[in-house]
XYZ file of C-alpha atoms in Angstrom:
370
model
C 88.471 83.909 113.192
C 88.028 86.436 115.979
C 84.181 86.364 116.897
C 84.250 89.784 118.697
C 86.105 91.570 115.929
C 83.607 90.042 113.317
C 80.746 91.413 115.370
C 82.310 94.842 115.718
C 82.916 95.268 112.167
C 79.403 94.259 111.386
C 78.141 96.672 113.984
C 80.341 99.373 112.758
C 79.061 98.875 109.208
C 75.333 98.778 110.171
C 75.658 102.008 111.981
C 76.692 103.915 108.933
C 73.780 105.402 106.792
C 74.443 104.011 103.196
C 71.418 103.998 101.007
C 72.151 103.599 97.332
C 74.260 106.438 95.855
C 75.514 107.484 99.342
C 77.998 104.745 100.207
C 80.879 107.136 100.784
C 81.433 106.547 104.365
C 81.199 102.866 104.031
C 83.712 102.992 101.213
C 86.195 104.983 103.163
C 85.748 102.705 106.303
C 86.493 99.424 103.985
C 89.341 101.248 102.271
C 91.007 101.786 105.484
C 90.500 98.204 106.680
C 91.717 96.695 103.377
C 94.817 98.927 102.965
C 95.972 97.670 106.455
C 95.506 94.276 105.290
C 97.807 94.791 102.292
C 95.447 95.111 99.335
C 96.093 97.136 96.382
C 92.939 99.241 96.041
C 91.192 100.976 93.062
C 87.869 103.025 93.458
C 86.438 103.608 90.013
C 84.370 106.778 88.871
C 81.030 104.911 88.639
C 79.638 107.211 91.375
C 79.972 110.047 89.053
C 78.279 108.239 86.118
C 75.222 107.211 88.160
C 74.765 110.189 90.434
C 76.322 108.807 93.638
C 79.073 109.864 95.941
C 81.078 106.833 95.874
C 82.556 104.435 93.156
C 82.910 100.629 93.413
C 85.774 99.517 95.544
C 88.272 96.827 93.983
C 91.163 95.309 95.865
C 93.756 92.759 94.943
C 95.863 90.751 97.562
C 98.767 88.919 96.257
C 98.829 85.048 97.411
C 100.202 81.646 96.554
C 100.679 81.944 92.693
C 100.277 78.128 92.112
C 96.776 78.782 93.278
C 93.822 80.142 91.050
C 92.803 83.684 92.259
C 89.249 84.097 93.459
C 86.883 87.220 93.365
C 84.627 87.860 96.461
C 81.927 90.360 95.940
C 79.207 92.154 98.245
C 77.562 95.411 97.982
C 77.986 98.470 100.241
C 74.520 99.966 99.931
C 71.182 99.434 101.691
C 67.536 100.027 101.202
C 65.366 102.389 103.287
C 64.355 102.998 105.957
C 67.996 103.152 107.176
C 68.428 106.367 108.984
C 69.773 105.728 112.479
C 69.954 101.944 112.021
C 71.986 99.927 114.464
C 72.632 96.446 115.382
C 70.920 95.135 118.568
C 72.429 91.990 119.969
C 70.128 89.665 121.949
C 71.035 86.917 124.566
C 69.693 84.152 122.236
C 72.570 85.236 119.512
C 70.052 86.849 117.201
C 70.774 90.307 115.968
C 67.960 92.677 114.949
C 67.433 96.486 114.338
C 65.340 98.427 116.842
C 62.302 97.714 114.615
C 61.990 101.100 113.169
C 64.602 100.568 110.503
C 66.038 97.808 108.333
C 69.165 96.125 109.975
C 71.437 96.215 106.795
C 72.682 92.778 106.965
C 71.783 92.760 103.108
C 74.729 92.753 102.335
C 76.728 93.988 105.132
C 76.926 90.483 106.683
C 78.650 89.508 103.483
C 80.957 92.480 103.705
C 81.787 91.701 107.278
C 82.513 88.076 106.554
C 84.905 88.832 103.760
C 86.767 91.296 105.814
C 87.124 89.088 108.947
C 88.109 86.001 106.632
C 91.074 88.015 105.104
C 91.948 89.507 108.541
C 92.044 85.808 110.144
C 94.075 84.588 107.296
C 96.674 87.307 107.519
C 96.875 87.139 111.308
C 97.596 83.465 111.394
C 99.896 83.725 108.486
C 97.784 81.083 106.522
C 98.846 80.332 102.934
C 96.136 81.613 100.580
C 95.325 82.039 96.966
C 95.377 85.427 95.406
C 92.247 87.290 96.617
C 90.177 89.800 94.791
C 87.403 91.764 96.381
C 84.749 94.001 94.734
C 82.555 96.042 97.072
C 79.703 97.495 94.775
C 77.764 100.598 95.043
C 74.003 100.788 93.984
C 73.161 97.106 94.032
C 69.718 97.743 95.291
C 69.102 99.877 92.046
C 69.300 96.671 89.792
C 72.837 96.186 90.207
C 73.629 99.608 88.775
C 77.107 99.961 90.293
C 78.461 96.654 89.037
C 77.063 96.930 85.670
C 79.556 99.830 84.852
C 82.497 98.274 86.635
C 85.531 97.710 84.417
C 86.059 93.928 84.645
C 89.358 94.135 82.655
C 91.377 94.576 85.877
C 89.938 91.314 87.318
C 92.302 88.417 87.243
C 89.914 85.566 88.491
C 87.805 83.396 86.272
C 85.461 82.365 89.318
C 83.703 84.355 91.886
C 81.594 84.152 95.049
C 78.993 86.982 95.714
C 77.793 86.982 99.308
C 74.319 88.346 98.992
C 71.554 85.614 99.292
C 69.006 85.134 102.007
C 68.474 81.500 103.299
C 70.257 78.753 105.385
C 74.019 79.181 105.396
C 75.099 76.564 102.772
C 72.559 77.723 100.203
C 73.884 78.993 96.919
C 72.309 80.169 93.829
C 73.655 79.078 90.514
C 70.803 80.623 88.469
C 68.960 83.927 88.318
C 66.705 85.689 85.823
C 66.847 88.429 83.305
C 64.850 91.562 84.567
C 63.371 94.369 82.676
C 61.075 97.283 83.749
C 58.405 98.923 81.449
C 56.489 101.892 81.679
C 53.169 102.254 79.626
C 51.481 105.711 79.288
C 47.884 105.694 78.233
C 46.732 109.059 76.727
C 43.007 109.821 76.745
C 41.144 113.211 76.607
C 40.303 115.165 79.854
C 36.959 117.118 80.430
C 34.712 117.896 83.471
C 33.265 114.747 84.716
C 29.775 116.029 84.859
C 29.383 117.187 81.239
C 28.749 114.534 78.656
C 31.075 114.613 75.637
C 31.577 111.781 73.182
C 35.329 113.009 72.877
C 35.959 112.341 76.598
C 38.433 109.418 77.012
C 39.080 108.129 80.518
C 42.717 107.009 80.551
C 42.380 105.284 83.809
C 39.361 103.155 82.905
C 41.332 102.074 79.619
C 44.401 101.177 81.469
C 42.171 99.131 83.995
C 40.428 97.255 81.056
C 44.015 96.374 79.623
C 45.394 95.330 83.091
C 42.396 93.001 83.541
C 43.832 90.966 80.570
C 47.416 90.922 81.656
C 48.793 87.826 83.237
C 50.587 88.688 86.428
C 52.349 86.698 89.261
C 54.031 83.492 88.395
C 53.486 83.069 84.553
C 55.168 79.648 84.301
C 58.219 77.861 86.008
C 60.653 80.389 84.332
C 58.799 83.683 84.457
C 56.958 86.383 86.494
C 55.243 89.594 85.700
C 54.227 92.340 88.132
C 52.305 95.525 87.938
C 53.955 97.703 90.774
C 52.613 101.204 90.191
C 49.670 102.941 88.641
C 49.404 106.893 88.579
C 46.716 108.803 86.786
C 44.153 111.651 87.248
C 44.249 115.301 88.491
C 40.941 115.518 90.444
C 37.737 113.522 91.266
C 35.678 115.729 88.920
C 38.122 115.712 86.063
C 38.172 112.797 83.380
C 41.756 111.766 83.490
C 43.581 112.177 80.117
C 46.772 110.320 81.305
C 47.505 106.917 83.177
C 50.962 105.606 83.886
C 51.414 102.046 84.407
C 54.788 100.574 85.748
C 55.786 96.981 85.857
C 58.604 94.408 85.711
C 59.087 91.105 84.045
C 61.542 88.317 85.113
C 62.481 85.288 83.502
C 65.328 82.561 83.578
C 65.017 82.477 79.854
C 66.376 85.858 78.558
C 64.145 85.925 75.261
C 61.138 85.175 77.309
C 61.254 88.558 79.156
C 60.817 90.246 75.518
C 58.180 87.967 74.479
C 56.111 88.649 77.687
C 56.624 92.391 77.384
C 55.278 91.964 73.716
C 52.260 90.274 75.132
C 51.604 93.121 77.546
C 52.235 95.838 74.880
C 49.766 94.095 72.472
C 46.981 93.949 74.989
C 47.462 97.627 75.809
C 47.623 98.499 72.162
C 44.430 96.712 71.263
C 42.431 98.168 74.077
C 43.597 101.833 73.693
C 42.879 101.600 70.030
C 39.228 100.168 70.664
C 38.673 103.206 72.869
C 40.253 105.899 70.537
C 43.079 106.568 72.911
C 46.988 106.478 72.389
C 49.818 105.169 74.251
C 53.666 105.335 74.866
C 55.903 102.499 75.792
C 59.289 102.479 77.183
C 61.318 99.567 78.634
C 64.794 98.866 80.108
C 66.715 95.749 80.669
C 68.078 95.960 84.009
C 70.042 92.655 84.509
C 70.628 89.633 82.268
C 70.088 86.021 83.211
C 72.852 83.475 84.026
C 73.095 79.952 84.715
C 76.316 78.438 86.108
C 76.867 74.813 85.135
C 76.209 72.396 88.119
C 79.606 70.531 87.227
C 81.633 73.776 87.259
C 84.694 73.916 89.570
C 83.210 77.040 91.292
C 80.234 74.966 92.495
C 82.365 71.823 93.293
C 84.723 73.819 95.486
C 81.897 75.255 97.580
C 80.239 71.872 98.056
C 83.575 70.602 99.192
C 84.141 73.417 101.609
C 80.665 72.878 103.015
C 81.214 69.179 103.484
C 84.423 69.915 105.308
C 82.794 72.172 107.609
C 79.678 70.002 108.172
C 77.403 72.588 106.646
C 74.515 71.148 104.524
C 74.937 72.414 101.003
C 71.777 73.310 98.863
C 72.123 74.612 95.407
C 69.026 76.605 94.140
C 67.840 79.057 91.708
C 66.612 82.596 92.616
C 64.281 85.067 90.944
C 66.247 87.846 92.649
C 69.014 89.699 90.920
C 72.584 90.402 92.304
C 75.844 91.838 91.275
C 76.668 88.261 90.028
C 74.354 88.919 87.022
C 76.622 91.387 85.788
C 79.834 89.555 86.822
C 78.748 86.588 84.670
C 78.405 88.666 81.597
C 82.255 89.264 81.683
C 83.322 85.541 81.550
C 83.476 85.029 85.338
C 81.443 82.116 86.538
C 80.059 82.366 89.981
C 77.619 81.487 92.929
C 75.578 83.691 95.079
C 76.193 82.464 98.657
C 73.435 82.683 101.623
C 75.269 85.188 103.742
C 73.592 85.641 107.107
C 70.646 87.710 105.717
C 66.898 87.107 106.875
C 63.844 89.244 106.339
C 65.587 91.497 103.902
C 64.028 94.867 102.745
C 62.040 94.944 105.967
C 62.239 96.230 109.311
C 62.237 92.654 110.590
C 65.578 92.018 108.865
C 67.764 89.926 111.222
C 70.801 87.662 111.309
C 72.563 85.993 114.093
C 75.973 85.420 115.686
C 76.107 81.705 114.598
C 75.301 82.733 111.001
C 77.807 85.290 110.617
C 80.449 82.815 112.065
C 79.434 80.271 109.590
C 79.665 82.312 106.414
C 82.957 83.809 107.584
C 84.333 80.133 107.999
C 83.194 79.340 104.536
C 84.877 82.377 103.144
C 88.162 81.458 104.901
C 88.200 78.021 103.438
C 87.474 79.291 99.977
C 90.410 81.831 100.404
C 92.854 79.250 101.628
C 92.671 77.182 98.612
C 93.224 73.866 100.112
C 90.132 72.385 98.565
């Protein structure tokens, strides 16, 4: 591995503005890199489907055919604020933004590690397994890009997604289903200073219903969150509409729908009691998966960590990733901690040491000696 080249790649990627649905420049940058490394590339048309300017980028690199192929995945998009972001390298080895933007190590650290791992293997002419790469768009929009990828072209039965925060050596084998819901309470508006028995305050009704909804960690498997409430037009008008938006996550797929039904039943009862009406809509964003702990994709990762002297810790995560979608197509995988800290904030950071470690892990996985 060439540390300086790794850091230059990371710095280059971070300097590109690539929020969800605007990954074109990153995709072109990576296409150039992968082409020079000998990958056969395919960019799909998912961008057109979801309103973006780039598709998912898939690549295949032939290798030792006596070894099983492996898929390596990371995403190209970042959250906001990201305009003008750049990597600032500190004397202690830490890497941050200037504090006004996110850094983008989620998941550009993983992208950089994959690129450097392949480059090092090719440069040193190291024997390696067939390698497949999938760089996804719109992961930050509930894995939207990987949801529509055509997995029929993938040869691998196992994958590693580099998109988890935590100490290098941590890996998530389990993640939840996630659904979002929208509830609109419909009341009847009027001037607030004139009494009328037909006035129905939609905000008050929504508030009474929400007071009965369990939120936060529901149990060991599930969470519920109310993230947005909107309603009303002016202080002196009784609001006739109130919109409530939330999400439910659970390791048990069926539980997401059971909890949704509980929320809907509460709102239905309260609105009926007050003579109001309601509309409900929901969307399943990602589906839960759990990779068996005795699976070879896990054993291989554990052995690589042991070889490199990196403590290995398997965990569950309540966050989703592209691996949720990958798993639905018969490809078992792990989500690896990939030099990402403080994600989705302007305090986001990584370090030179972490980038080197995740690259070393990627190299060993690609070599196929373990």
